[in-house]
């Protein structure tokens, strides 16, 4: 009863059922109790049997538990490389607490991707009439980029980069995805366009078609 073992339920346990896991835990607890009881009794130099609780191993010693019942823990100490672009598409809304000082300075940005945290954005980045009629922008998609996240704050801070347009339409949704993944979709430079055929309409010649494999 004084032994607590935290177990992780995996696929193998799912096959055998929860009863199998409980039986395994019960067996391990019994083994620990027996080991502790046996090792707690020692024989002295004079041959007299004595019991000393400190001589035996502690039942809550992690070294006595099987590896599958141990939960490894760690702490992030440094970010070597930022894989995410820190940009996300989402919606803006007013803060719930209208009496707070933060309500006068910031709005809440809620990303569409739930893996990205919610972000405080300055009201100066929002549309001018957002505070007076926030319902008018309830279905508008915005691009926000995270710039900081303090250790003592529940939400990150960021800046609104652009208003994409109405949610659900193809062009705003596509532009938001491209910006999230850092894809450059700007116009080609004049130098790049000069490499293309200038005589339009351009068609592939028969000689060129004969040398190529047609994948159309």
Short mmCIF file of C-alpha atoms in Angstrom, two decimals:
data_model
loop_
_atom_site.label_atom_id
_atom_site.label_comp_id
_atom_site.label_asym_id
_atom_site.label_seq_id
_atom_site.Cartn_x
_atom_site.Cartn_y
_atom_site.Cartn_z
CA UNK A 1 0.00 0.00 0.00
CA UNK A 2 2.91 2.41 0.52
CA UNK A 3 4.34 1.79 -2.96
CA UNK A 4 3.18 4.00 -5.83
CA UNK A 5 4.16 3.02 -9.35
CA UNK A 6 3.33 5.22 -12.33
CA UNK A 7 2.88 3.15 -15.48
CA UNK A 8 2.55 4.18 -19.10
CA UNK A 9 -0.15 2.44 -21.15
CA UNK A 10 1.29 1.36 -24.48
CA UNK A 11 0.13 -0.68 -27.48
CA UNK A 12 1.24 -3.98 -25.96
CA UNK A 13 -0.96 -3.38 -22.94
CA UNK A 14 -3.83 -2.46 -25.25
CA UNK A 15 -3.65 -5.89 -26.86
CA UNK A 16 -3.78 -7.78 -23.56
CA UNK A 17 -6.21 -5.42 -21.88
CA UNK A 18 -6.03 -3.29 -18.76
CA UNK A 19 -6.29 -6.36 -16.50
CA UNK A 20 -2.89 -7.52 -17.76
CA UNK A 21 -1.36 -4.19 -16.75
CA UNK A 22 -2.90 -4.32 -13.30
CA UNK A 23 -1.65 -7.88 -12.78
CA UNK A 24 1.86 -6.81 -13.79
CA UNK A 25 1.79 -3.93 -11.32
CA UNK A 26 0.54 -6.19 -8.53
CA UNK A 27 3.30 -8.73 -9.15
CA UNK A 28 5.99 -6.04 -9.09
CA UNK A 29 4.63 -4.59 -5.85
CA UNK A 30 4.67 -8.04 -4.24
CA UNK A 31 8.27 -8.62 -5.38
CA UNK A 32 9.35 -5.29 -3.95
CA UNK A 33 7.64 -6.03 -0.66
CA UNK A 34 9.26 -9.47 -0.41
CA UNK A 35 12.71 -8.11 -1.30
CA UNK A 36 12.42 -5.38 1.29
CA UNK A 37 11.23 -7.78 3.97
CA UNK A 38 14.03 -10.26 3.37
CA UNK A 39 16.82 -7.70 3.14
CA UNK A 40 15.54 -5.83 6.16
CA UNK A 41 16.42 -8.76 8.42
CA UNK A 42 20.17 -9.13 9.06
CA UNK A 43 22.22 -11.36 11.30
CA UNK A 44 24.72 -9.68 13.63
CA UNK A 45 28.23 -10.77 14.57
CA UNK A 46 26.94 -12.62 17.61
CA UNK A 47 24.53 -14.62 15.51
CA UNK A 48 21.46 -12.86 16.90
CA UNK A 49 18.95 -11.88 14.27
CA UNK A 50 18.20 -8.17 14.22
CA UNK A 51 15.96 -5.97 12.11
CA UNK A 52 17.03 -2.54 10.97
CA UNK A 53 14.88 -0.61 8.52
CA UNK A 54 17.79 1.40 7.13
CA UNK A 55 19.70 -1.74 6.14
CA UNK A 56 17.14 -2.67 3.48
CA UNK A 57 16.56 -0.83 0.22
CA UNK A 58 13.88 1.82 0.05
CA UNK A 59 10.69 0.68 -1.67
CA UNK A 60 10.38 4.07 -3.37
CA UNK A 61 13.89 3.84 -4.82
CA UNK A 62 13.61 4.38 -8.61
CA UNK A 63 16.46 1.91 -9.16
CA UNK A 64 14.20 -0.91 -7.95
CA UNK A 65 11.46 -0.22 -10.49
CA UNK A 66 11.41 -1.74 -13.98
CA UNK A 67 12.33 0.62 -16.79
CA UNK A 68 8.86 0.52 -18.35
CA UNK A 69 7.41 2.11 -15.20
CA UNK A 70 9.83 5.04 -15.10
CA UNK A 71 8.92 8.38 -16.66
CA UNK A 72 12.01 10.14 -17.95
CA UNK A 73 12.04 13.91 -17.60
CA UNK A 74 14.16 16.63 -19.14
CA UNK A 75 14.33 20.40 -19.58
CA UNK A 76 14.90 22.45 -22.74
CA UNK A 77 17.99 24.59 -22.20
CA UNK A 78 18.63 26.07 -25.66
CA UNK A 79 17.11 26.27 -29.16
CA UNK A 80 19.80 25.42 -31.70
CA UNK A 81 17.76 26.12 -34.83
CA UNK A 82 14.34 27.64 -35.35
CA UNK A 83 12.54 25.40 -37.82
CA UNK A 84 9.22 27.21 -37.75
CA UNK A 85 8.84 30.51 -39.57
CA UNK A 86 7.10 32.02 -36.49
CA UNK A 87 4.31 33.14 -38.85
CA UNK A 88 0.76 31.83 -38.63
CA UNK A 89 -2.70 32.53 -40.01
CA UNK A 90 -5.57 33.13 -37.65
CA UNK A 91 -8.19 35.49 -36.30
CA UNK A 92 -8.10 38.47 -33.97
CA UNK A 93 -10.51 39.24 -31.15
CA UNK A 94 -10.76 41.54 -28.16
CA UNK A 95 -9.50 40.38 -24.77
CA UNK A 96 -12.08 39.04 -22.35
CA UNK A 97 -11.15 41.34 -19.44
CA UNK A 98 -12.26 44.78 -20.60
CA UNK A 99 -11.15 46.44 -17.35
CA UNK A 100 -7.51 45.43 -17.59
CA UNK A 101 -4.71 47.67 -18.81
CA UNK A 102 -3.78 45.02 -21.37
CA UNK A 103 -7.21 45.42 -23.00
CA UNK A 104 -6.33 49.00 -23.95
CA UNK A 105 -3.07 47.98 -25.64
CA UNK A 106 -3.44 44.49 -27.10
CA UNK A 107 -5.76 42.13 -28.89
CA UNK A 108 -5.71 38.34 -28.93
CA UNK A 109 -4.58 36.47 -32.04
CA UNK A 110 -5.87 32.88 -32.28
CA UNK A 111 -3.98 30.76 -34.86
CA UNK A 112 -5.81 28.29 -37.06
CA UNK A 113 -3.04 25.77 -36.36
CA UNK A 114 -3.56 24.74 -32.74
CA UNK A 115 0.11 23.76 -32.42
CA UNK A 116 0.95 27.50 -32.48
CA UNK A 117 0.27 29.39 -29.22
CA UNK A 118 -2.11 32.30 -28.95
CA UNK A 119 -0.43 35.66 -29.33
CA UNK A 120 -0.87 39.16 -27.93
CA UNK A 121 -0.77 41.69 -30.79
CA UNK A 122 -0.75 45.51 -30.44
CA UNK A 123 -4.02 47.28 -31.19
CA UNK A 124 -2.01 49.63 -33.38
CA UNK A 125 -1.49 46.73 -35.83
CA UNK A 126 -5.22 46.01 -35.99
CA UNK A 127 -7.68 47.81 -38.31
CA UNK A 128 -8.68 51.29 -37.05
CA UNK A 129 -12.30 50.33 -36.33
CA UNK A 130 -11.54 46.93 -34.84
CA UNK A 131 -12.23 48.02 -31.24
CA UNK A 132 -15.60 49.59 -32.07
CA UNK A 133 -16.85 46.73 -34.27
CA UNK A 134 -14.81 43.56 -33.70
CA UNK A 135 -17.60 41.42 -35.11
CA UNK A 136 -16.85 42.83 -38.56
CA UNK A 137 -13.46 41.08 -38.54
CA UNK A 138 -14.55 37.79 -36.97
CA UNK A 139 -14.12 35.91 -40.27
CA UNK A 140 -11.08 37.79 -41.58
CA UNK A 141 -7.78 35.93 -41.80
CA UNK A 142 -4.62 37.68 -40.63
CA UNK A 143 -0.94 36.81 -40.72
CA UNK A 144 0.86 37.20 -37.39
CA UNK A 145 4.55 36.70 -36.69
CA UNK A 146 5.73 35.79 -33.18
CA UNK A 147 8.53 38.07 -31.99
CA UNK A 148 8.92 37.11 -28.32
CA UNK A 149 7.60 34.89 -25.57
CA UNK A 150 8.51 35.82 -22.00
CA UNK A 151 8.97 33.09 -19.42
CA UNK A 152 6.42 34.60 -17.02
CA UNK A 153 3.67 35.09 -19.63
CA UNK A 154 1.10 32.55 -20.75
CA UNK A 155 0.91 33.94 -24.29
CA UNK A 156 3.49 34.97 -26.85
CA UNK A 157 3.75 38.49 -28.27
CA UNK A 158 3.74 39.23 -31.97
CA UNK A 159 2.92 41.62 -34.79
CA UNK A 160 0.20 41.52 -37.39
CA UNK A 161 1.86 41.44 -40.80
CA UNK A 162 -1.05 41.43 -43.21
CA UNK A 163 -4.79 41.06 -43.61
CA UNK A 164 -5.40 38.18 -46.02
CA UNK A 165 -9.14 38.47 -46.54
CA UNK A 166 -12.19 36.33 -45.92
CA UNK A 167 -11.63 32.90 -44.41
CA UNK A 168 -12.65 29.99 -46.60
CA UNK A 169 -11.69 31.61 -49.90
CA UNK A 170 -8.95 29.98 -51.95
CA UNK A 171 -6.59 32.94 -52.45
CA UNK A 172 -6.34 34.07 -48.78
CA UNK A 173 -6.02 30.50 -47.54
CA UNK A 174 -3.31 29.69 -50.09
CA UNK A 175 -1.33 32.85 -49.35
CA UNK A 176 -1.51 32.10 -45.63
CA UNK A 177 -0.11 28.58 -46.10
CA UNK A 178 2.75 29.85 -48.27
CA UNK A 179 3.68 32.51 -45.70
CA UNK A 180 3.51 30.04 -42.81
CA UNK A 181 6.04 27.76 -44.50
CA UNK A 182 8.29 30.58 -45.66
CA UNK A 183 7.71 30.01 -49.39
CA UNK A 184 8.75 32.98 -51.56
CA UNK A 185 5.85 33.62 -53.92
CA UNK A 186 6.83 37.11 -55.03
CA UNK A 187 7.08 38.05 -58.71
CA UNK A 188 10.10 36.87 -60.68
CA UNK A 189 12.84 39.41 -61.26
CA UNK A 190 13.45 40.87 -64.75
CA UNK A 191 16.67 38.87 -64.98
CA UNK A 192 14.76 35.63 -64.49
CA UNK A 193 12.09 36.57 -67.00
CA UNK A 194 14.70 37.33 -69.66
CA UNK A 195 15.68 33.66 -69.69
CA UNK A 196 12.23 32.73 -70.97
CA UNK A 197 11.25 32.72 -74.68
CA UNK A 198 10.24 36.21 -75.78
CA UNK A 199 8.31 35.26 -78.93
CA UNK A 200 4.82 34.42 -77.76
CA UNK A 201 2.86 32.22 -78.06
CA UNK A 202 5.69 29.74 -77.52
CA UNK A 203 5.36 26.09 -78.56
CA UNK A 204 7.70 23.14 -78.28
CA UNK A 205 9.23 22.29 -81.61
CA UNK A 206 8.91 18.83 -83.14
CA UNK A 207 12.66 18.31 -82.87
CA UNK A 208 12.55 19.04 -79.16
CA UNK A 209 9.56 16.76 -78.62
CA UNK A 210 11.40 13.91 -80.37
CA UNK A 211 14.25 14.13 -77.83
CA UNK A 212 12.01 14.22 -74.76
CA UNK A 213 9.80 11.81 -72.94
CA UNK A 214 6.20 13.06 -73.03
CA UNK A 215 4.80 13.17 -69.48
CA UNK A 216 1.71 15.18 -70.30
#
